[in-house]
mmCIF file of C-alpha atoms in Angstrom:
data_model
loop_
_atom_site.group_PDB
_atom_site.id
_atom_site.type_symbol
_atom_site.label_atom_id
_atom_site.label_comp_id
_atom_site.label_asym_id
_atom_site.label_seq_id
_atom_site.Cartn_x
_atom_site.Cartn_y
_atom_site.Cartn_z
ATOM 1 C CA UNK A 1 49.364 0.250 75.532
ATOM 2 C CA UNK A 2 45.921 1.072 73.657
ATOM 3 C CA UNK A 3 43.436 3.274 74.875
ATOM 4 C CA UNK A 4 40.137 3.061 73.224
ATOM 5 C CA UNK A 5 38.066 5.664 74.412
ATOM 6 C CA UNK A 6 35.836 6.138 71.354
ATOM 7 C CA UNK A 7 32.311 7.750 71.763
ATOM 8 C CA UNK A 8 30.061 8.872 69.209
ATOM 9 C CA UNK A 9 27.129 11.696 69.837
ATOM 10 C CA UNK A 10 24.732 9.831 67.453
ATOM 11 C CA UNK A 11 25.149 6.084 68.438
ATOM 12 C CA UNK A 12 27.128 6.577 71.107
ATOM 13 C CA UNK A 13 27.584 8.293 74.663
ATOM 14 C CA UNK A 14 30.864 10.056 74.743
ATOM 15 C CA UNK A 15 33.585 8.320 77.010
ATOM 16 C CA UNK A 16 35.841 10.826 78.383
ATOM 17 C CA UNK A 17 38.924 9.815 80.227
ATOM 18 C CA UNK A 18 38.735 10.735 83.814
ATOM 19 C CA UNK A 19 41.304 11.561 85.742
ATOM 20 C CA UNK A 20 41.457 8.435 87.456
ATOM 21 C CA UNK A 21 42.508 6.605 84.545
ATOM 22 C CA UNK A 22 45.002 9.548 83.796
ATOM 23 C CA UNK A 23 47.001 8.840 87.237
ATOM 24 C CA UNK A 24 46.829 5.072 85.431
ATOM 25 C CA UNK A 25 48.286 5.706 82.947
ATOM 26 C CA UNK A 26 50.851 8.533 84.515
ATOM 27 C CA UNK A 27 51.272 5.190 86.981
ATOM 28 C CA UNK A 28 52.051 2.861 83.932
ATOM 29 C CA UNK A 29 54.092 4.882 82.311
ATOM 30 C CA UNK A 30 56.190 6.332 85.066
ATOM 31 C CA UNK A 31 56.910 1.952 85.921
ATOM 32 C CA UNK A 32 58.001 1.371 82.201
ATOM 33 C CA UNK A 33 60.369 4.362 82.057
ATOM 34 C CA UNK A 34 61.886 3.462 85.758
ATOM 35 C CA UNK A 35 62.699 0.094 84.271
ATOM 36 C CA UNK A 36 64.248 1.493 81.284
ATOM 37 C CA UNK A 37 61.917 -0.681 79.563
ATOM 38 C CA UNK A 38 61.408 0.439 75.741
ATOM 39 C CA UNK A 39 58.086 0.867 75.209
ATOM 40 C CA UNK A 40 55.853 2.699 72.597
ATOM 41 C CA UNK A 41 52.713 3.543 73.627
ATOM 42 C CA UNK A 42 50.153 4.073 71.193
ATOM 43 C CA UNK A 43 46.914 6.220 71.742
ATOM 44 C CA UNK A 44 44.269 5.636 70.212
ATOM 45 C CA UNK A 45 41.398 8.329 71.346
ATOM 46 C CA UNK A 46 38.256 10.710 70.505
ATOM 47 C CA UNK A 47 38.413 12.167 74.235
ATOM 48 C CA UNK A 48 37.959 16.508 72.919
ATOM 49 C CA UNK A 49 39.741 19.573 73.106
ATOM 50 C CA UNK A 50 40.051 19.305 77.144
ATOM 51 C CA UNK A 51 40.894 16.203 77.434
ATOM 52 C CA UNK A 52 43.095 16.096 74.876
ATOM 53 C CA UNK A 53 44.890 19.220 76.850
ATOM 54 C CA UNK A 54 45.385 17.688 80.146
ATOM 55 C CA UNK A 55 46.568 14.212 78.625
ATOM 56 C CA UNK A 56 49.224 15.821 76.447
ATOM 57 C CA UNK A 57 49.956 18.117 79.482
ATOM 58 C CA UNK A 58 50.821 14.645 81.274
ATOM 59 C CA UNK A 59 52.486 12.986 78.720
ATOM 60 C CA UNK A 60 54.754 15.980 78.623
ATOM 61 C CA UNK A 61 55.746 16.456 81.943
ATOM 62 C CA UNK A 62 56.754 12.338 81.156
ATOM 63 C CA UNK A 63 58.920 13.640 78.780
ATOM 64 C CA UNK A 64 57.028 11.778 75.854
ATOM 65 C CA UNK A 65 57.222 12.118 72.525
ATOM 66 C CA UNK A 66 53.477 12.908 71.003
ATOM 67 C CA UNK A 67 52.530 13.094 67.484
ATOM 68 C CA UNK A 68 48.984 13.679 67.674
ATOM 69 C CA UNK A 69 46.618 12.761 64.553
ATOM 70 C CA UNK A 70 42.958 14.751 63.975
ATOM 71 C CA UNK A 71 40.682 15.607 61.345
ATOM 72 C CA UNK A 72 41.823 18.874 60.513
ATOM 73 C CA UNK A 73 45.687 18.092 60.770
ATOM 74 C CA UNK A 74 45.196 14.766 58.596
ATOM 75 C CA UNK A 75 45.578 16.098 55.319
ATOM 76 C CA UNK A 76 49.191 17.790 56.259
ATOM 77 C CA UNK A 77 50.554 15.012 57.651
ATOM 78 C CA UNK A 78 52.896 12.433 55.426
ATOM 79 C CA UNK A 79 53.411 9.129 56.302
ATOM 80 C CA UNK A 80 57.122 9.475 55.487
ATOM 81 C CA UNK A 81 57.139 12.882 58.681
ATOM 82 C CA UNK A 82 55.617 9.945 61.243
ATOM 83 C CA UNK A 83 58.230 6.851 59.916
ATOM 84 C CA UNK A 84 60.926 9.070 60.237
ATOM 85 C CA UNK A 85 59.613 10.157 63.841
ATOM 86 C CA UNK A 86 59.152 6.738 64.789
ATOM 87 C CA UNK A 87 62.249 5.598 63.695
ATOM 88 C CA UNK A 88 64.119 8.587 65.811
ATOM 89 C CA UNK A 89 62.457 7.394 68.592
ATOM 90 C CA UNK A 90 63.234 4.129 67.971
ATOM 91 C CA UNK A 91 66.603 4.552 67.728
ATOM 92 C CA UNK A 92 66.426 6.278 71.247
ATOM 93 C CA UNK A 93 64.382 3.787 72.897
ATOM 94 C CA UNK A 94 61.776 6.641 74.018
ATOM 95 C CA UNK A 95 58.628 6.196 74.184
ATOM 96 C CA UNK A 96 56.360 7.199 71.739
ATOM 97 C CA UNK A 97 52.732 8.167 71.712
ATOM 98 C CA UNK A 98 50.244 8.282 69.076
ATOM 99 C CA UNK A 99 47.161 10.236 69.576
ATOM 100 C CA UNK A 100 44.581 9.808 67.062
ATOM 101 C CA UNK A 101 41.152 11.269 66.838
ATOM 102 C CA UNK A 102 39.437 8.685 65.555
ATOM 103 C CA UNK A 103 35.992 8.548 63.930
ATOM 104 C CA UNK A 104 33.398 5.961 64.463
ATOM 105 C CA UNK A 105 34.504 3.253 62.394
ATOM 106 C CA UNK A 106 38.417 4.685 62.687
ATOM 107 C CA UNK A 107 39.123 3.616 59.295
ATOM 108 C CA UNK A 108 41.182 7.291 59.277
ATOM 109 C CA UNK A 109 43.876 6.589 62.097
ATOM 110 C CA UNK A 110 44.155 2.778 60.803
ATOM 111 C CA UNK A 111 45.165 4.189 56.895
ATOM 112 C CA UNK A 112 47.749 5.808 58.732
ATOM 113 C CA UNK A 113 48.637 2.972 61.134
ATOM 114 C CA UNK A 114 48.519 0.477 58.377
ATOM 115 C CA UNK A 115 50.829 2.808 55.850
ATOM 116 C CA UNK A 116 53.255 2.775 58.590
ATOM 117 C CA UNK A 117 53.500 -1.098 59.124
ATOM 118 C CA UNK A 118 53.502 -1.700 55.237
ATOM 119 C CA UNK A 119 56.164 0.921 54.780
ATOM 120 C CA UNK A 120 58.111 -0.066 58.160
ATOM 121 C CA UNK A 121 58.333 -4.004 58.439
ATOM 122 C CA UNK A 122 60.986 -4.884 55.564
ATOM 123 C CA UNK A 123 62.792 -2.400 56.764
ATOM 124 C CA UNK A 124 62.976 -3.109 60.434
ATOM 125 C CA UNK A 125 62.250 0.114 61.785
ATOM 126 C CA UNK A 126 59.967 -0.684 64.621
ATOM 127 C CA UNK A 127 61.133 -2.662 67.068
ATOM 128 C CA UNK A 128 59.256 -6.061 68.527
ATOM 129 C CA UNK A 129 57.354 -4.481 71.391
ATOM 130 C CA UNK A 130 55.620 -1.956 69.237
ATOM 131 C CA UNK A 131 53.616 -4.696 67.886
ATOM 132 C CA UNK A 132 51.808 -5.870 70.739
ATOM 133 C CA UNK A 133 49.581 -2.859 70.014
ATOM 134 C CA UNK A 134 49.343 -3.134 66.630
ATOM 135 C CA UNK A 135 47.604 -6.584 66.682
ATOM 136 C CA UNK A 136 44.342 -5.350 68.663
ATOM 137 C CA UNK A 137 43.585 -4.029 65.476
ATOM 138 C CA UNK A 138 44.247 -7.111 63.122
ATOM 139 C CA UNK A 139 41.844 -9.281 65.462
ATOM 140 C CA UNK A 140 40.763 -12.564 63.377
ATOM 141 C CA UNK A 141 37.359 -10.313 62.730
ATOM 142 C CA UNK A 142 38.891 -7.941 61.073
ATOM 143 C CA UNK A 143 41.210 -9.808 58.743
ATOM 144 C CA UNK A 144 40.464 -9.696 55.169
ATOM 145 C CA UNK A 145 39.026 -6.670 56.091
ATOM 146 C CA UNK A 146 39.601 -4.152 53.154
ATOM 147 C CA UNK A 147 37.455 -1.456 55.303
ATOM 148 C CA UNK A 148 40.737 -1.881 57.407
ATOM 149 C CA UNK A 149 43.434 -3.316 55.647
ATOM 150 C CA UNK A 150 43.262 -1.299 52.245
ATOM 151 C CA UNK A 151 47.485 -0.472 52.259
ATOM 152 C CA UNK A 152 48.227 -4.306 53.427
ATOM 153 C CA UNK A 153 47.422 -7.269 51.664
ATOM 154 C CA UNK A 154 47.489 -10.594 53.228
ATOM 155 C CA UNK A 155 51.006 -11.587 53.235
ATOM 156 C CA UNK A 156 51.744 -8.784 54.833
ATOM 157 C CA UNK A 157 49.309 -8.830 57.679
ATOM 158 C CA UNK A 158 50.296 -12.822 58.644
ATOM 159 C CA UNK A 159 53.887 -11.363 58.844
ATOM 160 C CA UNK A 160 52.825 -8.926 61.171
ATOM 161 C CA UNK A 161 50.735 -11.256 62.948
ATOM 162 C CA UNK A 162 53.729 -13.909 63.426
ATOM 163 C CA UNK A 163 55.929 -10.960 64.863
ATOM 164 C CA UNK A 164 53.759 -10.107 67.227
ATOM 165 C CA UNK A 165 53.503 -13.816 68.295
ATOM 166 C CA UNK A 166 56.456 -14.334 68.877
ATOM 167 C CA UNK A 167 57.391 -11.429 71.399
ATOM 168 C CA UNK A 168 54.088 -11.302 72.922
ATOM 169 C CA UNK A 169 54.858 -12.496 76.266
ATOM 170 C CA UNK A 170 57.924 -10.639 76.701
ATOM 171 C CA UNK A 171 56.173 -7.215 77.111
ATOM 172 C CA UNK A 172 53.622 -5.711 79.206
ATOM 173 C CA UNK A 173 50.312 -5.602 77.511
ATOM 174 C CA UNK A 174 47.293 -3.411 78.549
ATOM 175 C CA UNK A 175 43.656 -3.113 76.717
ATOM 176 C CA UNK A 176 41.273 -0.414 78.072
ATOM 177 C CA UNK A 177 38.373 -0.343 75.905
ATOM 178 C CA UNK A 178 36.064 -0.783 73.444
ATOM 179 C CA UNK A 179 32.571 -0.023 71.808
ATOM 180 C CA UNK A 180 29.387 -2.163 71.134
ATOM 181 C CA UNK A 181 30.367 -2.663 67.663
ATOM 182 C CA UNK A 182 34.482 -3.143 68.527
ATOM 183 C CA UNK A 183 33.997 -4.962 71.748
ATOM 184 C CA UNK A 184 38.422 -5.563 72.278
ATOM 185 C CA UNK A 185 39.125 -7.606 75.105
#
C-alpha cells in the first residue's frame, strides 16, 4: 500500500492525512492481518511532526513494524540496518512500514528504496508482494530516469518490473495519491 501525501509550501498546498483516511488505513490493515495475509506496507509521506505522531501511534497499537526515514535521520541510517530489518520481517511475515519524509522531487527516499532493491533481488530477500509497491515508482515515465534510478541500471529495473508482473493480481493493491507533477493513478 502507498500513500502519497506529498505537499510542498512553495509549489504546493500541504496535504495532511486526516483522520478519516487514518481509520482507512487502520481498516486496511486490521483486514490484511485478520487474513494472515503477508503484506508490507510501504509509506511514503511528508505529513509533519503531528501527523507523523498519531500515524505511528496507530501503526503501533497494529503491532507494526516502522522504520521511519527523514532528513535529519538520513545520514545515520545504512542501507545494510534497513535490509537486515526487512529481511527479519520477512522472515516473520509481519508487516512492515516505511515512512519516508520525502522532499519534492523524493529523489532522497527513492536512493534508499532503490539501494534496497539492487542490494535485495539476487538475493531473494523480499518476498513477491512487496513489489506491487515498488513499481508505482518505476512507472514507464520514469524509466531511464537517472534522477531516479541512479543505484539500478536497466537490467535490473526490467527484472524488477517482470516480478512484479507476474504476482500482481495475487495481492491487494491500493494507490492514494499524487501531485501535479507525479499524477500516480
Amino acid at each position: 500500500i502507498i500513500i502519497n501525501q506529498i505537499g510542498n509550501k512553495t509549489h504546493f498546498p500541504s496535504i495532511y492525512l486526516s483522520q478519516d483516511i487514518l481509520k482507512d488505513i487502520q481498516n486496511i490493515i486490521l483486514h490484511l492481518t485478520e487474513r494472515k495475509t503477508p503484506s508490507h506496507l510501504l509509506l511514503e509521506a511528508d505529513i509533519g511532526l503531528e501527523q507523523t505522531s498519531v500515524l505511528k501511534i496507530a501503526l503501533q497499537y497494529l503491532s507494526l513494524q516502522i522504520f521511519s526515514i527523514s532528513e535529519s535521520e538520513e545520514e545515520r541510517l545504512q542501507v545494510e540496518t534497513l535490509r537486515e530489518a526487512v529481511k527479519h520481517s520477512a522472515l516473520k511475515e509481519n508487516p512492515t512500514v516505511l515512512i519516508c519524509s520525502c522532499d519534492q522531487y523524493r529523489s532522497k527516499c527513492f536512493k534508499y528504496i532503490f539501494s534496497l532493491i539492487r542490494y535485495s533481488c539476487c538475493e531473494d530477500l523480499w518476498p513477491p508482494h512487496l513489489w506491487r509497491g515498488i513499481l508505482l515508482s518505476l512507472k514507464k515515465d520514469f524509466i531511464g530516469d537517472s534522477h531516479y534510478l541512479e543505484y539500478m541500471d536497466r537490467s535490473e529495473v526490467e527484472n524488477i518490473k517482470n516480478i512484479f508482473t507476474e504476482n500482481i493480481n495475487r495481492y491487494l493493491h491500493i494507490c492514494i495519491c499524487g501531485t501535479p507533477e507525479y499524477p500516480y493513478n
